[in-house]
Tab-separated table of C-alpha atoms and ligand atoms in Angstrom:
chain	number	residue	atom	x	y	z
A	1158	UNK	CA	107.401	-96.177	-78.740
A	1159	UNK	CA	104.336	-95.317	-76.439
A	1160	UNK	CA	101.854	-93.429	-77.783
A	1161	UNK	CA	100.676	-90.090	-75.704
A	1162	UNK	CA	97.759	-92.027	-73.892
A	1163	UNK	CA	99.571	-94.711	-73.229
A	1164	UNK	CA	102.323	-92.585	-71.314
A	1165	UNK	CA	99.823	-90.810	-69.730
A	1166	UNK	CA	98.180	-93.741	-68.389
A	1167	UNK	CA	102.052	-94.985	-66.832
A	1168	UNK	CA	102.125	-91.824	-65.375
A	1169	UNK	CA	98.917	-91.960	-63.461
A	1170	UNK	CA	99.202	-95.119	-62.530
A	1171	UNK	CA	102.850	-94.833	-61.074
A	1172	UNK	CA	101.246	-91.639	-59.452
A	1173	UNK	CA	98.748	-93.215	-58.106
A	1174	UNK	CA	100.510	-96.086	-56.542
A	1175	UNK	CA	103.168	-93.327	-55.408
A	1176	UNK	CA	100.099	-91.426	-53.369
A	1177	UNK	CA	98.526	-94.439	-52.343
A	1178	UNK	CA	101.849	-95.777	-50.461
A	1179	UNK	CA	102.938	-95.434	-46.905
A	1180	UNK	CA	105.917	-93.368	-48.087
A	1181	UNK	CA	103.983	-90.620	-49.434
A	1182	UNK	CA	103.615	-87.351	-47.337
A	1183	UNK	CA	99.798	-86.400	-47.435
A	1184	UNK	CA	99.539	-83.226	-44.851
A	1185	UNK	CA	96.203	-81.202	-44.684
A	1186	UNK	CA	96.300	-77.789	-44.144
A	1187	UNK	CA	93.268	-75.677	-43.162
A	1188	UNK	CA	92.458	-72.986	-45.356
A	1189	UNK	CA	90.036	-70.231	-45.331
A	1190	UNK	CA	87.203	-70.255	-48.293
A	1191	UNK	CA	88.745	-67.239	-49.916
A	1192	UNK	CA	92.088	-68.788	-50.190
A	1193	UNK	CA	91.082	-72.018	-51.223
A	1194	UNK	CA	90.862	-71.806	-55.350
A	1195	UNK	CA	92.656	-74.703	-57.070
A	1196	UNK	CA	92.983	-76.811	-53.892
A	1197	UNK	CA	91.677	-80.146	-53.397
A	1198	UNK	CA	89.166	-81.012	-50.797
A	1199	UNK	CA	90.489	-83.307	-47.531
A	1200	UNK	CA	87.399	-83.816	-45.690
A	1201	UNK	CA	83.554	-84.190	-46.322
A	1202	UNK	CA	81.051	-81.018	-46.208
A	1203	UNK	CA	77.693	-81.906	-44.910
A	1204	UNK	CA	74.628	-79.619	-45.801
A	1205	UNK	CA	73.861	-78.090	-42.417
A	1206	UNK	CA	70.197	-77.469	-43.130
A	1207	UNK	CA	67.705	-77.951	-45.780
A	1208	UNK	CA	68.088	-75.650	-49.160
A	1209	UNK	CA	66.320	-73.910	-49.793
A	1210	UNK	CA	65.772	-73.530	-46.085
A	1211	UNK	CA	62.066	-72.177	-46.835
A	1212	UNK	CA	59.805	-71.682	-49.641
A	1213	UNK	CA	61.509	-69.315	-51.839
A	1214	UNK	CA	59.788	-67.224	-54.099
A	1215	UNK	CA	62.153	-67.102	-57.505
A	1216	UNK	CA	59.556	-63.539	-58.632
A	1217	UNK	CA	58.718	-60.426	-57.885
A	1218	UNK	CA	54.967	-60.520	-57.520
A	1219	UNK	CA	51.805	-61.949	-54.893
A	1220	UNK	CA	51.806	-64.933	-53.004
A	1221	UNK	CA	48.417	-66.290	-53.279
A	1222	UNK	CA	46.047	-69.644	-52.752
A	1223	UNK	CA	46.630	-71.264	-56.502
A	1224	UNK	CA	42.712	-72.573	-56.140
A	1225	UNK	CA	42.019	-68.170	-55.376
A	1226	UNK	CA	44.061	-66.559	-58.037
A	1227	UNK	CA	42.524	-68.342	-61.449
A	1228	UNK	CA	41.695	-65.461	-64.844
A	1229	UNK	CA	40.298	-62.376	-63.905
A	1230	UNK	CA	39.967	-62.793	-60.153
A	1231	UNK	CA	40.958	-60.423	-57.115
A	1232	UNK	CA	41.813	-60.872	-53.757
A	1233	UNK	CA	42.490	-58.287	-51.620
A	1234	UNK	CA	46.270	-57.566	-50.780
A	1235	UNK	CA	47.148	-57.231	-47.175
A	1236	UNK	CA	51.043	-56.473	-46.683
A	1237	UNK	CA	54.026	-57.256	-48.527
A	1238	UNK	CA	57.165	-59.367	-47.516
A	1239	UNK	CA	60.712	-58.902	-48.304
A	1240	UNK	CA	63.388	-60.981	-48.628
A	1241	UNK	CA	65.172	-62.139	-44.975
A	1242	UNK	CA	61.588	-61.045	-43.170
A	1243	UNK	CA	60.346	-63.948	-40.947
A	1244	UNK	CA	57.092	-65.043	-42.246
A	1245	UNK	CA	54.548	-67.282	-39.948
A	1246	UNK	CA	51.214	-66.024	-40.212
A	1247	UNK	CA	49.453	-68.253	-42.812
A	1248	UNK	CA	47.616	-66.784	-45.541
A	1249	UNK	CA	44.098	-66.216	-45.252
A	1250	UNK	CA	41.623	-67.328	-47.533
A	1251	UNK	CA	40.669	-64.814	-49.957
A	1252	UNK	CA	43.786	-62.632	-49.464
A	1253	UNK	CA	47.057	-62.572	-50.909
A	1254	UNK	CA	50.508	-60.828	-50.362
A	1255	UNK	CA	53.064	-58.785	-51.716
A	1256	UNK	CA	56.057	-60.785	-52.279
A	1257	UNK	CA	59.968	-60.021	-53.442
A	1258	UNK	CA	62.243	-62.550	-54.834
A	1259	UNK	CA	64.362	-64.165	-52.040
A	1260	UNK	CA	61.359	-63.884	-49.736
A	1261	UNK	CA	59.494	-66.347	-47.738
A	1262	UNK	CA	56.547	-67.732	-48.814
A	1263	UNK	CA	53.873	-67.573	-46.244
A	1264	UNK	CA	52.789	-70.965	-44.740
A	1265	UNK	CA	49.673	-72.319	-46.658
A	1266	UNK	CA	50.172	-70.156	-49.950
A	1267	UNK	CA	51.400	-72.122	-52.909
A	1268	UNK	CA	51.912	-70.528	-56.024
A	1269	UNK	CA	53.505	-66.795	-56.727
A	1270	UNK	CA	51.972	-65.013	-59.523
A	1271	UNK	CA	54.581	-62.172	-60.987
A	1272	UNK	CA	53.867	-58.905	-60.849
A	1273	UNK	CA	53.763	-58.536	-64.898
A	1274	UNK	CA	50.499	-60.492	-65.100
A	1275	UNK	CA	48.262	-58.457	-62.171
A	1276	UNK	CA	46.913	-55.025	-62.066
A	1277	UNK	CA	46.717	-53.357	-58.929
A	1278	UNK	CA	43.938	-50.826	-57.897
A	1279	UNK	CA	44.364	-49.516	-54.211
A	1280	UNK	CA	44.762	-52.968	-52.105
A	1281	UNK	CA	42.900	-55.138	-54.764
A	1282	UNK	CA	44.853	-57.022	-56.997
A	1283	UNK	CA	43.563	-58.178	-59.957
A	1284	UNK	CA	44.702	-61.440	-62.094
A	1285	UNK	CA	45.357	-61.587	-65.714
A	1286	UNK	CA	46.096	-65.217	-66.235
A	1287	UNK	CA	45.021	-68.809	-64.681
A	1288	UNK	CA	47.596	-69.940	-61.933
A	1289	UNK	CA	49.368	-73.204	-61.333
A	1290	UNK	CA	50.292	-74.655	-57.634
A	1291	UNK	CA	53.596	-74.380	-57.129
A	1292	UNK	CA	54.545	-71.894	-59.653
A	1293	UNK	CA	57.237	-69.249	-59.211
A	1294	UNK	CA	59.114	-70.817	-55.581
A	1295	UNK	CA	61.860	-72.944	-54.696
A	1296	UNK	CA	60.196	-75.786	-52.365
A	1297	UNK	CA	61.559	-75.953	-48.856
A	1298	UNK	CA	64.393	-78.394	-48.789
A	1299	UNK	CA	64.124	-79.400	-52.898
A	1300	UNK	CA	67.919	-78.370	-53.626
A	1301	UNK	CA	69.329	-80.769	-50.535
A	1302	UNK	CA	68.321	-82.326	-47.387
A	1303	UNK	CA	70.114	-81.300	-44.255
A	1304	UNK	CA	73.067	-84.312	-43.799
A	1305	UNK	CA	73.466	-84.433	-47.571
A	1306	UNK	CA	77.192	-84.336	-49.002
A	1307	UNK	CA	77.847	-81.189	-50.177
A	1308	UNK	CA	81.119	-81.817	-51.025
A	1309	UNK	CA	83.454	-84.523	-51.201
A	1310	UNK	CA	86.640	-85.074	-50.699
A	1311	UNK	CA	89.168	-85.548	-53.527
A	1312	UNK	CA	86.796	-82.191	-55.069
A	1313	UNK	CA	89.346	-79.417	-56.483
A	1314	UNK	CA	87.669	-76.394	-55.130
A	1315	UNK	CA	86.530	-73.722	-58.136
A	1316	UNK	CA	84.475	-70.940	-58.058
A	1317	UNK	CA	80.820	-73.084	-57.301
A	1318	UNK	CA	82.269	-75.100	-55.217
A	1319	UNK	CA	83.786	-72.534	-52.921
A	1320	UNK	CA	79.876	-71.111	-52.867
A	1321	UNK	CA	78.641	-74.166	-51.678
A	1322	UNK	CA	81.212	-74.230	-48.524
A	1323	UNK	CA	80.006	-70.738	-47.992
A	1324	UNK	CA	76.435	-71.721	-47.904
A	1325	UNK	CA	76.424	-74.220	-46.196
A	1326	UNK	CA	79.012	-71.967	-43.481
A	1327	UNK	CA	82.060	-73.930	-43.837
A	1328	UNK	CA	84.154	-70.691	-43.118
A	1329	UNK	CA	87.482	-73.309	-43.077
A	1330	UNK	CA	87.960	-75.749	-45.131
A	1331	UNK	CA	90.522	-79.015	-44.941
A	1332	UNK	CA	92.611	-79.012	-47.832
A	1333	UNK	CA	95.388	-81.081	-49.124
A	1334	UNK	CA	98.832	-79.550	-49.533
A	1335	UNK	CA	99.455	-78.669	-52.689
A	1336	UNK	CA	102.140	-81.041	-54.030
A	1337	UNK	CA	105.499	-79.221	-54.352
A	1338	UNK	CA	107.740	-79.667	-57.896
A	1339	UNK	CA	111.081	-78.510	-57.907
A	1340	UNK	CA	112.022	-76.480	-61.259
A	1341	UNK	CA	115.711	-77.331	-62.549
A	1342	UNK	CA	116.667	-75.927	-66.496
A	1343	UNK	CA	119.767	-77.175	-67.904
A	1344	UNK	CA	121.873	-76.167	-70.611
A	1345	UNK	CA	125.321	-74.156	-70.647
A	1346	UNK	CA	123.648	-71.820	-72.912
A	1347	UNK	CA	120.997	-71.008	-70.708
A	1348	UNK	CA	121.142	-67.911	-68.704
A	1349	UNK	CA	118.986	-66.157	-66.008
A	1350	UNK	CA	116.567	-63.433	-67.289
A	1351	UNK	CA	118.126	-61.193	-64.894
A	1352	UNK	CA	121.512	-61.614	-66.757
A	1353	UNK	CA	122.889	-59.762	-70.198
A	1354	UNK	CA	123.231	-63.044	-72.674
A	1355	UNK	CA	126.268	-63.486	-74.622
A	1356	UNK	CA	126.028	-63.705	-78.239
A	1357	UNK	CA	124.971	-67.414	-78.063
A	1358	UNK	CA	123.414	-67.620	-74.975
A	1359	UNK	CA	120.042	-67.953	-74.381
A	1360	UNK	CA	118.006	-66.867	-71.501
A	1361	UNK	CA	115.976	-68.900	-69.291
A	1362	UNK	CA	111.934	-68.888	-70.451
A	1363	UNK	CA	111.363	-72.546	-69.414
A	1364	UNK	CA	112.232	-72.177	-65.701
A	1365	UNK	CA	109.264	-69.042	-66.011
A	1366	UNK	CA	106.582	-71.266	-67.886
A	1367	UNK	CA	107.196	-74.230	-66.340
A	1368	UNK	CA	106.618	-71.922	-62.365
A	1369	UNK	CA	103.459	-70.825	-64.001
A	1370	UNK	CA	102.108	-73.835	-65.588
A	1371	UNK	CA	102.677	-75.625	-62.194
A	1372	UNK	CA	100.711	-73.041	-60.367
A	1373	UNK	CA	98.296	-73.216	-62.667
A	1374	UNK	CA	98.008	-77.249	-62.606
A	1375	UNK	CA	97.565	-76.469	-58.544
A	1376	UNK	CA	101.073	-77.306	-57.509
A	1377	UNK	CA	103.892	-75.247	-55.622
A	1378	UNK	CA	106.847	-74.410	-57.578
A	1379	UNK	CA	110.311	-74.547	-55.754
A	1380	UNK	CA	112.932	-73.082	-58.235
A	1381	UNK	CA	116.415	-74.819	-58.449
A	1382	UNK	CA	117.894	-72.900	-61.288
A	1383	UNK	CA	119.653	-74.094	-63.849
A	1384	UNK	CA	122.688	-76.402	-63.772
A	1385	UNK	CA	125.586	-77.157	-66.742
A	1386	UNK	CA	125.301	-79.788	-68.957
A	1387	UNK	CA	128.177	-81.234	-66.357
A	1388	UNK	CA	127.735	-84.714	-64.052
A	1389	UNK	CA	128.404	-82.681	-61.052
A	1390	UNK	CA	126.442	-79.818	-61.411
A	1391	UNK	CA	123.597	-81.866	-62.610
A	1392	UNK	CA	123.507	-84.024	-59.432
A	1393	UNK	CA	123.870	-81.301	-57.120
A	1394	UNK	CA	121.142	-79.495	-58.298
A	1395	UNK	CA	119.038	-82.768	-58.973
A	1396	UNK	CA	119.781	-83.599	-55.063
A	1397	UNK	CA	118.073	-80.347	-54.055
A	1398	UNK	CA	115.404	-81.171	-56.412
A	1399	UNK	CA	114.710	-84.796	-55.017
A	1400	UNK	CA	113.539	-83.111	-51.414
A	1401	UNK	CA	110.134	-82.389	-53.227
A	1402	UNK	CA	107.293	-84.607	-54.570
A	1403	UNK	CA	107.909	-83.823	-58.070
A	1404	UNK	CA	111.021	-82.886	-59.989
A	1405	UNK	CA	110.689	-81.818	-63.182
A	1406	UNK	CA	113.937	-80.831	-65.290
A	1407	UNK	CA	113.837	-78.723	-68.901
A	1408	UNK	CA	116.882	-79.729	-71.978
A	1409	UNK	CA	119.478	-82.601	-71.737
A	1410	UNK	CA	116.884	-85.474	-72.641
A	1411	UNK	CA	118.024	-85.506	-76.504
A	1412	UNK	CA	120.453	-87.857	-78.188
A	1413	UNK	CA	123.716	-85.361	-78.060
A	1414	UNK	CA	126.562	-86.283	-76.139
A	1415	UNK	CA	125.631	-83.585	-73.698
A	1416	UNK	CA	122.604	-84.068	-72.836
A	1417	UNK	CA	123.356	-86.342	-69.546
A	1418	UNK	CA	120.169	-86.004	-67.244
A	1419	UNK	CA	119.158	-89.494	-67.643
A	1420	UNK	CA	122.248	-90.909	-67.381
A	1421	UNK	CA	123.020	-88.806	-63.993
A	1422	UNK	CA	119.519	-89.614	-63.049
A	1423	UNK	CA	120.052	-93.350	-63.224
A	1424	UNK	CA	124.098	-93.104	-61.341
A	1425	UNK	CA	121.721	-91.356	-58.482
A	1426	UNK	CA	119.393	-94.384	-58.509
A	1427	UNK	CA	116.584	-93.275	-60.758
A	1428	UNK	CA	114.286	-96.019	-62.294
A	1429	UNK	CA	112.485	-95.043	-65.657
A	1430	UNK	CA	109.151	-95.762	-66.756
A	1431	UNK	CA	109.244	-93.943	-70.316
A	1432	UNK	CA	112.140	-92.483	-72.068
A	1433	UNK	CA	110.520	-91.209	-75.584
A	1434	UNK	CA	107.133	-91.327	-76.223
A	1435	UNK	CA	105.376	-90.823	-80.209
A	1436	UNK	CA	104.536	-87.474	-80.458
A	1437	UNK	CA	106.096	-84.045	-81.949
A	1438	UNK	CA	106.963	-81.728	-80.260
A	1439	UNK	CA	108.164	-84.084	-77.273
A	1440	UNK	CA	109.339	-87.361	-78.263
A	1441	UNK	CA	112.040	-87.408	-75.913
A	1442	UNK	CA	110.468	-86.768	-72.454
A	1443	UNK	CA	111.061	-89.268	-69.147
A	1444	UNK	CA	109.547	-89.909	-66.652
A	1445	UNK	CA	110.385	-91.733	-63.912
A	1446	UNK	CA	111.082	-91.845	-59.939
A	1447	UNK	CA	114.246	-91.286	-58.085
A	1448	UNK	CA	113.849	-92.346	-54.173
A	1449	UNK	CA	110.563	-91.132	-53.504
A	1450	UNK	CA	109.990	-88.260	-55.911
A	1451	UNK	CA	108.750	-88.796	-59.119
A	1452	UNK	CA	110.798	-87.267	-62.211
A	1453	UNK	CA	109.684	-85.652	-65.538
A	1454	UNK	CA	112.995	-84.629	-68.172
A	1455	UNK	CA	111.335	-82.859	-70.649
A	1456	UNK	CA	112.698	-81.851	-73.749
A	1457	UNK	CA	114.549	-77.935	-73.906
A	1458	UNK	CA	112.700	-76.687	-76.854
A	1459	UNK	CA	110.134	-74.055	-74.964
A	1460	UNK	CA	107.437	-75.462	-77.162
A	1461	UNK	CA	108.394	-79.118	-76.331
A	1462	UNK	CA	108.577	-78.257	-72.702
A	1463	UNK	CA	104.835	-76.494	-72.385
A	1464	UNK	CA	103.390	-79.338	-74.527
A	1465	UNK	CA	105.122	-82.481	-72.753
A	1466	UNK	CA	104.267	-80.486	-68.953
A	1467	UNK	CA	100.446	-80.104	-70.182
A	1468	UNK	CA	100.296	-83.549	-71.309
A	1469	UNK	CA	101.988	-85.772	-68.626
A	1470	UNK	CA	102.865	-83.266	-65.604
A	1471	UNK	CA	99.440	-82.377	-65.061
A	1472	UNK	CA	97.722	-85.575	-64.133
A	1473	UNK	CA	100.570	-86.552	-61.780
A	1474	UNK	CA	100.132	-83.028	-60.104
A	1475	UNK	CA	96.426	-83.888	-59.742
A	1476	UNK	CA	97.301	-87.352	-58.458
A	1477	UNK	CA	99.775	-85.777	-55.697
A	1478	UNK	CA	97.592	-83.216	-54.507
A	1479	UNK	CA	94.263	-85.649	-53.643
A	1480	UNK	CA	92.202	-85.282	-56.965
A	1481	UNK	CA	91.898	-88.131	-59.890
A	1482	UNK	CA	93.122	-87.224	-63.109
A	1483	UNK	CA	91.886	-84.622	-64.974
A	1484	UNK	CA	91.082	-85.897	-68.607
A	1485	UNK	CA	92.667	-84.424	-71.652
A	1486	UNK	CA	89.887	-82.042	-72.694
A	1487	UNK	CA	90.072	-82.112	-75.848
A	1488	UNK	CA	87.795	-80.382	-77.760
A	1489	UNK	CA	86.227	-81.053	-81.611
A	1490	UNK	CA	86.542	-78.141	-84.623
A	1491	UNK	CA	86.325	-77.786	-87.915
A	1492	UNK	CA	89.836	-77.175	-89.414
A	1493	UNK	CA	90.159	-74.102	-91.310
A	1494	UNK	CA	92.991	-74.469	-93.577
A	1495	UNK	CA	94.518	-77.953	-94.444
A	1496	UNK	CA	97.247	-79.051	-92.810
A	1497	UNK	CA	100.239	-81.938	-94.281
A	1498	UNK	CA	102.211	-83.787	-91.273
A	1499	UNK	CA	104.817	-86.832	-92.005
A	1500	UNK	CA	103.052	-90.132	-90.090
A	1501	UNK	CA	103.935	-92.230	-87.029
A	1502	UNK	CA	104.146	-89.259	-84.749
A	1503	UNK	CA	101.035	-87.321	-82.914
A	1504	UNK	CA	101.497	-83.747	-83.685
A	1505	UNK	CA	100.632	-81.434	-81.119
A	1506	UNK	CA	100.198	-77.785	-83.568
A	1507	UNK	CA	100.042	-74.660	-82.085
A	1508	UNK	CA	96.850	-73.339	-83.256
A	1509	UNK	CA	94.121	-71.089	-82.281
A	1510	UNK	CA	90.316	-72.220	-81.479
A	1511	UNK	CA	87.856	-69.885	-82.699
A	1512	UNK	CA	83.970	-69.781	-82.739
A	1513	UNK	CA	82.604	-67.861	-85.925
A	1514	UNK	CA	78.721	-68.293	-85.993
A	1515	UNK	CA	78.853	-70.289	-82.705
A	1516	UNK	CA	80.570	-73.245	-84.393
A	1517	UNK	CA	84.152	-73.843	-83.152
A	1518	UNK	CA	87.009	-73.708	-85.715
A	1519	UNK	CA	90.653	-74.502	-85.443
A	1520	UNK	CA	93.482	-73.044	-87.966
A	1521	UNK	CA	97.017	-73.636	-86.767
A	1522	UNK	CA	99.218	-70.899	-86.549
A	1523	UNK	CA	102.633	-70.013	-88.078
A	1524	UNK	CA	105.667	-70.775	-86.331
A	1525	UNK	CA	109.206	-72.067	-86.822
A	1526	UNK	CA	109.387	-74.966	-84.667
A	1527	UNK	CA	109.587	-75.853	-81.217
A	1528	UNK	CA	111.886	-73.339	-79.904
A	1529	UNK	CA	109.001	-70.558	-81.011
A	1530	UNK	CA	107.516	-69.254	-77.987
A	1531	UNK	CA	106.208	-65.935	-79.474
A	1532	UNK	CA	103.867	-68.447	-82.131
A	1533	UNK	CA	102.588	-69.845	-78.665
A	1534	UNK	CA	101.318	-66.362	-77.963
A	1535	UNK	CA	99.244	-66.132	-80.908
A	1536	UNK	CA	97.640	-69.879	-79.675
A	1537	UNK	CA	94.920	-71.098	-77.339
A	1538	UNK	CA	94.994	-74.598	-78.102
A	1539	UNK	CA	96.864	-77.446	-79.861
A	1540	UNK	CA	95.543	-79.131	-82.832
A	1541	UNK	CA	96.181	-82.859	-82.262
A	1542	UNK	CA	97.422	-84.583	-85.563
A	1543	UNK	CA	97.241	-88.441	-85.431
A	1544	UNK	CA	99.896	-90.484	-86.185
A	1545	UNK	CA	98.307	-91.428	-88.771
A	1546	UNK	CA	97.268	-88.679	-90.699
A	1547	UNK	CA	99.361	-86.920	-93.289
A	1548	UNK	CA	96.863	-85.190	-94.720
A	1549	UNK	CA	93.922	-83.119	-93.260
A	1550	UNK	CA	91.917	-81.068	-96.007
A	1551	UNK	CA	89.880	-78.031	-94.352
A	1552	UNK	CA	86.727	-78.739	-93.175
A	1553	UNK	CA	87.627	-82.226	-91.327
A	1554	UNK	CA	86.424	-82.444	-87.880
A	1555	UNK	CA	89.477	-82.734	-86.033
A	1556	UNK	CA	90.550	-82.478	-82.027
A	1557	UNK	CA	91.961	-79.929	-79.603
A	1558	UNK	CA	93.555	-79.346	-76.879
A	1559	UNK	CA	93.065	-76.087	-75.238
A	1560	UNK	CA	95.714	-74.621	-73.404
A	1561	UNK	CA	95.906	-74.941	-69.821
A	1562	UNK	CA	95.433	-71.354	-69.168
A	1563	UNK	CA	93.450	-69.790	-72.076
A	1564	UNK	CA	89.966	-71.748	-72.109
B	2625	LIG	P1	117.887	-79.528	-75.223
B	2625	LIG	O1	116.585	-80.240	-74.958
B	2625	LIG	O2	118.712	-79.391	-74.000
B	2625	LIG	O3	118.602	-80.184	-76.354
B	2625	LIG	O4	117.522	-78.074	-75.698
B	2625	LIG	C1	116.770	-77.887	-76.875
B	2625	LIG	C2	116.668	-76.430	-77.212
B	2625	LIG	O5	115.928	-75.772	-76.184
B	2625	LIG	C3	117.985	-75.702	-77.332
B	2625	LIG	O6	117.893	-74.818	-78.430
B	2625	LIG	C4	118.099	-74.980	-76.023
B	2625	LIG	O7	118.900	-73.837	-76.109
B	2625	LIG	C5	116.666	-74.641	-75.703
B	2625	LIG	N1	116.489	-74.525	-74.254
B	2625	LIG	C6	116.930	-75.424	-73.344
B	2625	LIG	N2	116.644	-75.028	-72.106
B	2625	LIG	C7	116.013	-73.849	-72.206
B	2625	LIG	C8	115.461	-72.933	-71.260
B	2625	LIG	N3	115.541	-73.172	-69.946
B	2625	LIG	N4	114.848	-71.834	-71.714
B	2625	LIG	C9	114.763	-71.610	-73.038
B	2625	LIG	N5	115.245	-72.424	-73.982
B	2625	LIG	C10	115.885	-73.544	-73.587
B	2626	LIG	MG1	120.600	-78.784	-73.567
């Protein structure tokens, strides 16, 4: 059985392949800069000028002649410039000027000397320490050159690199479309939210993660609903589902007699590329591709289903949308409390990631199994058990996985 890097390395290399083919639809849409978060960049920003675009003072304080402004010496102060005036006059010997952060260094001055270290009697300012060229400014031009690549594309766009568009005035910017992934639950028992269960039904909660862990990966959920552990129903629904680039189904990828999704899958032409893969919760997720959509039957168990979506939908939603692969971030700790696991499985734990005294520590959490979503509300992270590990005693450095949405 593949272990969970292994199947994530079939699924972003079947992903990739998929994106890099004639077949795949790869529209651009142009967004504005404040709707942009999350979405990957389709063209190349150039710097439009030098940054800064003039000597910046970084202080409050007086621009001044280094060589002039040495322990214990005045100059005489002779105006003051704020931050956005035009400055062009050079500075004349023996003088210096009133400067505010942001502000334009006049030509010829080279060092700023903060206002903490000077005393100031009438228009004579006096200096309390020695001063070094170049102290206290931004050179012209020393962050980037006008022409440089601000940003490239392939770049998801967060919060600093949405700045730099602005800066640099890219009002628009050329985006890809955000991959769509079609949503389909299954199960006889399962029942919308909006519906009173019966006695041993069950209401829907993996359609609602799985919408909000998609968004959250940077892809568009399209909602199918949920269709009866029945041939027919299943490919009807899975037909609507194959329209989009992704489709990604919840329950009926287990070992009971009715759980039938790969089986209808593979009567609609479907061609797998993993059918179980080593780790608990999960073991029995697919993946595959069905025309030109890729697949992704995870198992039912709500736990299962956030676990198996974090590990191997992810990266393929990446893939589809322009960007590489995010890699698994896990994250070291020290574990808390010991923990006992049977071997040959990776254990993914629900289990929360705290920092007491700076240092980060990891205690799993209680919880009865997979199908415990309120235990997943208590967690920010996995703790990842290797397969090979029955036994880890408190104190072991061991590895994390935060949650896609908490850290
Ligand atoms: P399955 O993978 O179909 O065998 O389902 C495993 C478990 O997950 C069963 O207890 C199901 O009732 C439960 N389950 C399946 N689908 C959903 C769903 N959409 N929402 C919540 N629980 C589900
Ligand atoms: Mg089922």
């Amino acid at each position: 059985m593949l272990t969970f890097s292994a199947a994530r390395d079939l699924v972003i290399s079947r992903s990739t392949s998929l994106f890099a083919s004639d077949i795949a639809p790869k529209p651009t849409i142009s967004l504005s800069v404040g709707d942009a978060l999350g979405c990957v960049l389709a063209e190349e920003i150039l710097t439009d000028r030098e940054y800064p675009p003039f000597n910046r003072s970084t202080r409050d304080g007086y621009a001044v002649h280094s060589a002039e402004a040495s322990a214990g010496a005045t100059l005489q102060c002779v105006g003051e410039i704020r931050a956005g005036d035009t400055v062009q006059e050079p500075l004349a010997q023996g003088t210096c000027v009133q400067i505010m952060t942001g502000a334009g260094l006049p030509p010829s001055a080279d060092a700023v000397v903060m206002i903490e270290f000077t005393h100031r009697d009438g228009d004579v300012i006096t200096f309390e320490r020695a001063t070094q060229p170049g102290q206290n400014f931004v050179p012209q031009g020393s962050e980037s050159a006008a022409g440089d690549v601000a940003l490239s594309p392939g770049l998801r766009l967060g919060f600093a690199e949405l700045a730099v568009a602005a800066q640099v005035g890219h009002a628009k910017l050329h985006c890809w479309k955000k991959p769509r992934l079609a949503i389909l639950s299954t199960g006889d028992e399962v029942v919308p939210t909006t519906e009173i269960p019966g006695p041993f039904h069950i209401r829907n909660s993996n359609s609602v993660s799985l919408a909000a862990q998609v968004q959250l990966a940077g892809g568009t959920p399209v909602p199918v609903g949920n269709a009866l552990d029945r041939p027919d129903d299943l490919s009807t629904k899975i037909e609507l589902g194959l329209r989009e680039d992704i489709l990604v189904l919840s329950g009926g990828v287990s070992m009971g007699k009715y759980d039938l999704v790969e089986s209808v899958l593979r009567s609609m032409g479907a061609e797998f590329y993993f059918d179980a893969v080593a780790i608990r919760p999960g073991k029995p997720a697919v993946f595959g591709r069905c025309r030109n959509t890729l697949i992704f039957g995870l198992p039912g168990n709500p736990v299962s289903t956030m676990v198996t979506f974090q590990l191997f939908v992810t990266p393929a939603i990446d893939i589809l949308s322009g960007a590489s692969a995010r890699p698994l971030n896990a994250l070291e700790a020290t574990l808390a409390a010991p923990v006992q696991e049977k071997p040959g499985l990776t254990h993914f734990l629900p289990a929360r990631l705290s920092w007491p005294e700076s240092r980060p520590q990891v205690r799993t959490v209680r919880w009865q199994g997979s199908g415990d979503i309120t235990a997943m509300t208590q967690a920010n992270c996995f703790l990842i058990v290797p397969a090979d590990r029955t036994d880890i005693p408190a104190g072991d450095r061991v590895s994390v996985l935060p949650r896609l949405d908490v850290l």
